């Protein structure tokens, strides 16, 4: 990552805008003054109204600046459930209202995953952000057992989504999945934490799969930055984010041709 803070809002903002803005220095920061790649796409006639975000952490309404961008952001407990009227949505809305909130700012990944599935069945977006949040909470609590369990569960959620895409003729071999994290975690005993003073938390990983992504295997020793993700998201749609945001880093070199 280019940002030095090594925590969530700066990390996601770097991921979505392609550059480090030093004024974004807290997780409580106001709605993002910078335009994200999602906002830009939502103002493009080919994508307008077809961009959405689901996340367990309640800060994404600010990070994506839902008010200005017009991107519907379903996040946290209070705004997590989309106002769809089908039976499954009604049940999930009730669970969001009545589940005991282990963390006030972060809902459970399992519930959000079901909301994502409903979103796909009800109004399939062309661009969808999904923010899983549990692993960070369990790590901060020192619960390595639940941290691993939660991480493994995210693998299964991604597998579930990918299988759905590949089983549906409308989406088969048409979806690109980009996976990354907002920050790393400390080395050794500092694994529970991250932040400016925590060594190791500046290292993140990312993965990609899709019809235009080269099968490059595991890439090591090829320096890349979190800031490259914004242009990569656009490039997966054949678009050039840097034409709109010249400060943004270049797309990751993962595409065929
Ligand atoms: Zn954290």
Short mmCIF file of C-alpha atoms and ligand atoms in Angstrom, two decimals:
data_model
loop_
_atom_site.label_atom_id
_atom_site.label_comp_id
_atom_site.label_asym_id
_atom_site.label_seq_id
_atom_site.Cartn_x
_atom_site.Cartn_y
_atom_site.Cartn_z
CA UNK A 1 0.00 0.00 0.00
CA UNK A 2 1.05 3.56 -0.62
CA UNK A 3 -0.76 4.94 2.42
CA UNK A 4 1.25 4.85 5.63
CA UNK A 5 -1.67 4.37 8.01
CA UNK A 6 -2.26 0.62 7.55
CA UNK A 7 -5.90 0.64 8.62
CA UNK A 8 -9.22 0.40 6.91
CA UNK A 9 -10.59 3.72 5.58
CA UNK A 10 -7.22 4.83 4.13
CA UNK A 11 -6.73 1.34 2.67
CA UNK A 12 -10.13 1.14 1.02
CA UNK A 13 -9.90 4.69 -0.24
CA UNK A 14 -6.52 3.90 -1.83
CA UNK A 15 -8.02 0.75 -3.34
CA UNK A 16 -11.02 2.57 -4.81
CA UNK A 17 -9.33 5.81 -5.93
CA UNK A 18 -5.85 4.60 -6.85
CA UNK A 19 -3.90 7.05 -4.75
CA UNK A 20 -3.04 7.99 -1.16
CA UNK A 21 -4.77 11.04 0.25
CA UNK A 22 -3.03 11.88 3.55
CA UNK A 23 -6.03 13.83 4.88
CA UNK A 24 -7.94 10.53 5.16
CA UNK A 25 -6.38 9.57 8.47
CA UNK A 26 -9.14 7.96 10.53
CA UNK A 27 -11.85 5.33 10.19
CA UNK A 28 -14.35 7.96 11.29
CA UNK A 29 -13.39 10.28 8.42
CA UNK A 30 -16.21 12.17 6.69
CA UNK A 31 -17.66 11.10 3.33
CA UNK A 32 -14.84 10.64 0.87
CA UNK A 33 -13.95 13.94 -0.85
CA UNK A 34 -12.32 11.93 -3.67
CA UNK A 35 -14.18 10.18 -6.46
CA UNK A 36 -13.91 6.41 -6.39
CA UNK A 37 -13.84 4.23 -9.47
CA UNK A 38 -17.32 3.04 -8.45
CA UNK A 39 -18.72 6.58 -8.49
CA UNK A 40 -17.12 7.19 -11.90
CA UNK A 41 -18.63 4.00 -13.31
CA UNK A 42 -22.03 4.84 -11.83
CA UNK A 43 -21.97 8.09 -13.82
CA UNK A 44 -21.11 6.25 -17.05
CA UNK A 45 -24.25 5.59 -19.13
CA UNK A 46 -23.25 1.94 -19.61
CA UNK A 47 -23.12 1.31 -15.83
CA UNK A 48 -25.51 3.87 -14.30
CA UNK A 49 -27.72 2.23 -11.70
CA UNK A 50 -25.86 -1.05 -12.12
CA UNK A 51 -23.18 -0.45 -9.46
CA UNK A 52 -23.73 -1.58 -5.87
CA UNK A 53 -21.85 -2.34 -2.67
CA UNK A 54 -22.52 -4.74 0.19
CA UNK A 55 -20.34 -4.70 3.28
CA UNK A 56 -20.47 -5.76 6.89
CA UNK A 57 -18.55 -2.69 8.13
CA UNK A 58 -20.66 0.45 8.40
CA UNK A 59 -18.05 2.87 6.97
CA UNK A 60 -18.53 2.12 3.27
CA UNK A 61 -21.44 4.57 2.92
CA UNK A 62 -18.77 7.23 3.62
CA UNK A 63 -15.85 5.63 1.77
CA UNK A 64 -17.91 5.36 -1.44
CA UNK A 65 -19.77 8.58 -0.55
CA UNK A 66 -23.15 7.13 -1.35
CA UNK A 67 -24.89 10.50 -1.15
CA UNK A 68 -22.77 12.09 -3.87
CA UNK A 69 -21.97 8.99 -5.92
CA UNK A 70 -25.49 7.59 -6.02
CA UNK A 71 -24.03 4.10 -5.51
CA UNK A 72 -26.33 2.14 -3.19
CA UNK A 73 -24.20 0.99 -0.26
CA UNK A 74 -25.69 -1.66 2.03
CA UNK A 75 -23.42 -1.72 5.07
CA UNK A 76 -23.34 -2.24 8.82
CA UNK A 77 -26.33 -3.46 10.81
CA UNK A 78 -28.59 -0.45 10.27
CA UNK A 79 -28.28 -0.20 6.48
CA UNK A 80 -27.01 -3.68 5.68
CA UNK A 81 -30.20 -5.17 4.28
CA UNK A 82 -31.41 -3.91 0.91
CA UNK A 83 -35.10 -2.94 0.83
CA UNK A 84 -36.14 -5.75 -1.51
CA UNK A 85 -39.59 -7.19 -0.83
CA UNK A 86 -39.14 -10.91 -1.52
CA UNK A 87 -39.53 -13.45 1.32
CA UNK A 88 -35.83 -14.07 1.75
CA UNK A 89 -35.09 -10.33 1.97
CA UNK A 90 -37.86 -9.89 4.53
CA UNK A 91 -36.33 -12.64 6.67
CA UNK A 92 -32.84 -11.18 6.35
CA UNK A 93 -34.10 -7.68 7.22
CA UNK A 94 -35.66 -9.17 10.38
CA UNK A 95 -32.41 -10.95 11.27
CA UNK A 96 -30.47 -7.70 10.76
CA UNK A 97 -32.88 -5.98 13.15
CA UNK A 98 -32.93 -8.67 15.84
CA UNK A 99 -29.51 -10.36 15.89
CA UNK A 100 -27.46 -9.51 18.99
CA UNK A 101 -24.67 -7.33 17.65
CA UNK A 102 -21.33 -8.77 18.73
CA UNK A 103 -19.71 -5.69 17.18
CA UNK A 104 -21.82 -2.56 16.81
CA UNK A 105 -20.16 -1.46 13.56
CA UNK A 106 -19.71 -4.80 11.80
CA UNK A 107 -22.44 -7.27 10.86
CA UNK A 108 -21.85 -10.99 10.38
CA UNK A 109 -20.41 -12.14 7.06
CA UNK A 110 -22.83 -15.07 6.82
CA UNK A 111 -25.88 -12.80 6.83
CA UNK A 112 -24.35 -10.40 4.31
CA UNK A 113 -23.46 -13.28 2.01
CA UNK A 114 -27.16 -14.16 1.78
CA UNK A 115 -27.99 -10.52 1.00
CA UNK A 116 -25.45 -10.62 -1.83
CA UNK A 117 -27.12 -13.73 -3.24
CA UNK A 118 -30.50 -11.97 -3.09
CA UNK A 119 -29.00 -8.92 -4.81
CA UNK A 120 -27.78 -11.12 -7.65
CA UNK A 121 -31.17 -12.76 -8.05
CA UNK A 122 -33.13 -9.52 -7.79
CA UNK A 123 -31.06 -6.88 -9.53
CA UNK A 124 -27.78 -8.24 -10.87
CA UNK A 125 -25.28 -5.36 -10.86
CA UNK A 126 -22.58 -4.98 -13.48
CA UNK A 127 -20.12 -3.83 -10.82
CA UNK A 128 -20.40 -5.14 -7.28
CA UNK A 129 -18.19 -4.53 -4.26
CA UNK A 130 -18.46 -7.05 -1.41
CA UNK A 131 -16.74 -6.26 1.89
CA UNK A 132 -16.30 -9.16 4.31
CA UNK A 133 -15.29 -7.89 7.74
CA UNK A 134 -15.20 -10.61 10.39
CA UNK A 135 -11.59 -11.72 10.19
CA UNK A 136 -10.35 -8.32 11.34
CA UNK A 137 -12.64 -8.33 14.37
CA UNK A 138 -11.67 -11.85 15.49
CA UNK A 139 -7.99 -11.03 15.03
CA UNK A 140 -8.28 -7.90 17.19
CA UNK A 141 -9.90 -10.09 19.87
CA UNK A 142 -6.98 -12.53 19.70
CA UNK A 143 -9.30 -15.34 18.61
CA UNK A 144 -7.03 -17.15 16.16
CA UNK A 145 -9.45 -20.08 16.02
CA UNK A 146 -12.35 -17.89 14.86
CA UNK A 147 -10.04 -15.83 12.64
CA UNK A 148 -9.08 -18.97 10.70
CA UNK A 149 -12.63 -20.23 10.64
CA UNK A 150 -13.87 -16.90 9.32
CA UNK A 151 -11.14 -16.70 6.66
CA UNK A 152 -11.96 -20.21 5.50
CA UNK A 153 -15.61 -19.27 5.38
CA UNK A 154 -14.82 -16.31 3.09
CA UNK A 155 -13.10 -18.79 0.74
CA UNK A 156 -16.36 -20.74 0.65
CA UNK A 157 -18.44 -17.62 0.04
CA UNK A 158 -16.27 -16.72 -2.95
CA UNK A 159 -16.52 -20.27 -4.21
CA UNK A 160 -20.31 -20.10 -3.85
CA UNK A 161 -20.48 -16.87 -5.85
CA UNK A 162 -18.11 -18.11 -8.53
CA UNK A 163 -20.10 -21.34 -8.94
CA UNK A 164 -23.28 -19.31 -9.37
CA UNK A 165 -21.66 -17.14 -12.04
CA UNK A 166 -20.40 -20.16 -13.91
CA UNK A 167 -23.70 -22.04 -13.67
CA UNK A 168 -25.71 -19.15 -15.14
CA UNK A 169 -25.47 -18.74 -18.94
CA UNK A 170 -25.89 -14.96 -18.51
CA UNK A 171 -22.70 -14.69 -16.47
CA UNK A 172 -20.68 -17.77 -17.42
CA UNK A 173 -17.14 -16.78 -18.43
CA UNK A 174 -18.12 -13.12 -18.25
CA UNK A 175 -17.36 -12.22 -14.63
CA UNK A 176 -14.04 -10.99 -13.31
CA UNK A 177 -13.47 -11.47 -9.59
CA UNK A 178 -10.83 -9.24 -7.97
CA UNK A 179 -10.01 -10.04 -4.35
CA UNK A 180 -7.88 -8.00 -2.01
CA UNK A 181 -7.57 -6.63 1.52
CA UNK A 182 -7.56 -3.19 3.09
CA UNK A 183 -4.38 -3.77 5.14
CA UNK A 184 -2.12 -6.51 6.38
CA UNK A 185 -1.44 -7.57 9.96
CA UNK A 186 1.65 -7.50 12.16
CA UNK A 187 4.35 -10.14 12.14
CA UNK A 188 4.48 -12.82 14.86
CA UNK A 189 2.87 -11.85 18.15
CA UNK A 190 1.60 -8.66 16.55
CA UNK A 191 -0.71 -10.68 14.27
CA UNK A 192 -3.77 -9.34 16.10
CA UNK A 193 -3.06 -5.77 15.10
CA UNK A 194 -2.28 -3.38 12.25
CA UNK A 195 -1.59 0.33 12.00
CA UNK A 196 1.18 2.82 11.34
CA UNK A 197 3.48 1.38 14.03
CA UNK A 198 2.83 -2.29 13.29
CA UNK A 199 5.52 -3.93 11.15
CA UNK A 200 4.17 -6.21 8.45
CA UNK A 201 0.76 -4.55 8.23
CA UNK A 202 1.86 -2.73 5.07
CA UNK A 203 1.86 -6.01 3.13
CA UNK A 204 -1.32 -7.20 1.49
CA UNK A 205 -2.18 -9.78 -1.13
CA UNK A 206 -4.58 -9.87 -4.02
CA UNK A 207 -5.97 -12.44 -6.39
CA UNK A 208 -7.85 -12.32 -9.68
CA UNK A 209 -9.81 -14.67 -11.89
CA UNK A 210 -11.79 -13.96 -15.03
CA UNK A 211 -11.98 -14.41 -18.78
CA UNK A 212 -9.35 -11.72 -19.50
CA UNK A 213 -7.00 -12.56 -16.64
CA UNK A 214 -3.89 -14.49 -17.60
CA UNK A 215 -3.32 -17.74 -15.68
CA UNK A 216 -0.08 -16.55 -14.13
CA UNK A 217 -0.12 -18.73 -11.03
CA UNK A 218 1.23 -17.43 -7.74
CA UNK A 219 3.23 -14.24 -8.29
CA UNK A 220 5.98 -13.41 -5.87
CA UNK A 221 8.69 -10.78 -6.05
CA UNK A 222 6.68 -8.66 -8.46
CA UNK A 223 6.18 -5.41 -6.57
CA UNK A 224 2.63 -4.14 -6.82
CA UNK A 225 0.59 -1.64 -4.83
CA UNK A 226 -2.87 -1.45 -3.36
CA UNK A 227 -3.28 1.78 -5.36
CA UNK A 228 -3.24 -0.26 -8.60
CA UNK A 229 -6.57 -1.89 -7.83
CA UNK A 230 -8.78 1.05 -8.90
CA UNK A 231 -7.37 1.08 -12.43
CA UNK A 232 -7.52 -2.73 -12.44
CA UNK A 233 -11.26 -2.66 -11.67
CA UNK A 234 -11.79 -0.29 -14.60
CA UNK A 235 -9.46 -2.27 -16.89
CA UNK A 236 -11.51 -5.42 -16.25
CA UNK A 237 -14.36 -3.51 -17.95
CA UNK A 238 -12.10 -2.24 -20.73
CA UNK A 239 -11.99 1.25 -19.25
CA UNK A 240 -9.15 3.58 -18.32
CA UNK A 241 -9.54 4.98 -14.80
CA UNK A 242 -6.43 7.12 -15.19
CA UNK A 243 -8.13 9.15 -17.90
CA UNK A 244 -10.47 10.38 -15.16
CA UNK A 245 -8.04 10.29 -12.22
CA UNK A 246 -4.47 10.99 -13.37
CA UNK A 247 -3.13 10.53 -9.81
CA UNK A 248 -4.15 6.87 -9.89
CA UNK A 249 -1.58 4.09 -10.16
CA UNK A 250 -1.55 1.89 -13.27
CA UNK A 251 -3.60 -1.31 -13.49
CA UNK A 252 -2.03 -4.54 -12.30
CA UNK A 253 -0.28 -6.41 -15.16
CA UNK A 254 -2.60 -9.39 -15.01
CA UNK A 255 -4.56 -9.13 -18.24
CA UNK A 256 -4.09 -11.26 -21.35
CA UNK A 257 -2.87 -9.28 -24.40
ZN1 LIG B 1 -8.67 -3.80 12.26
#
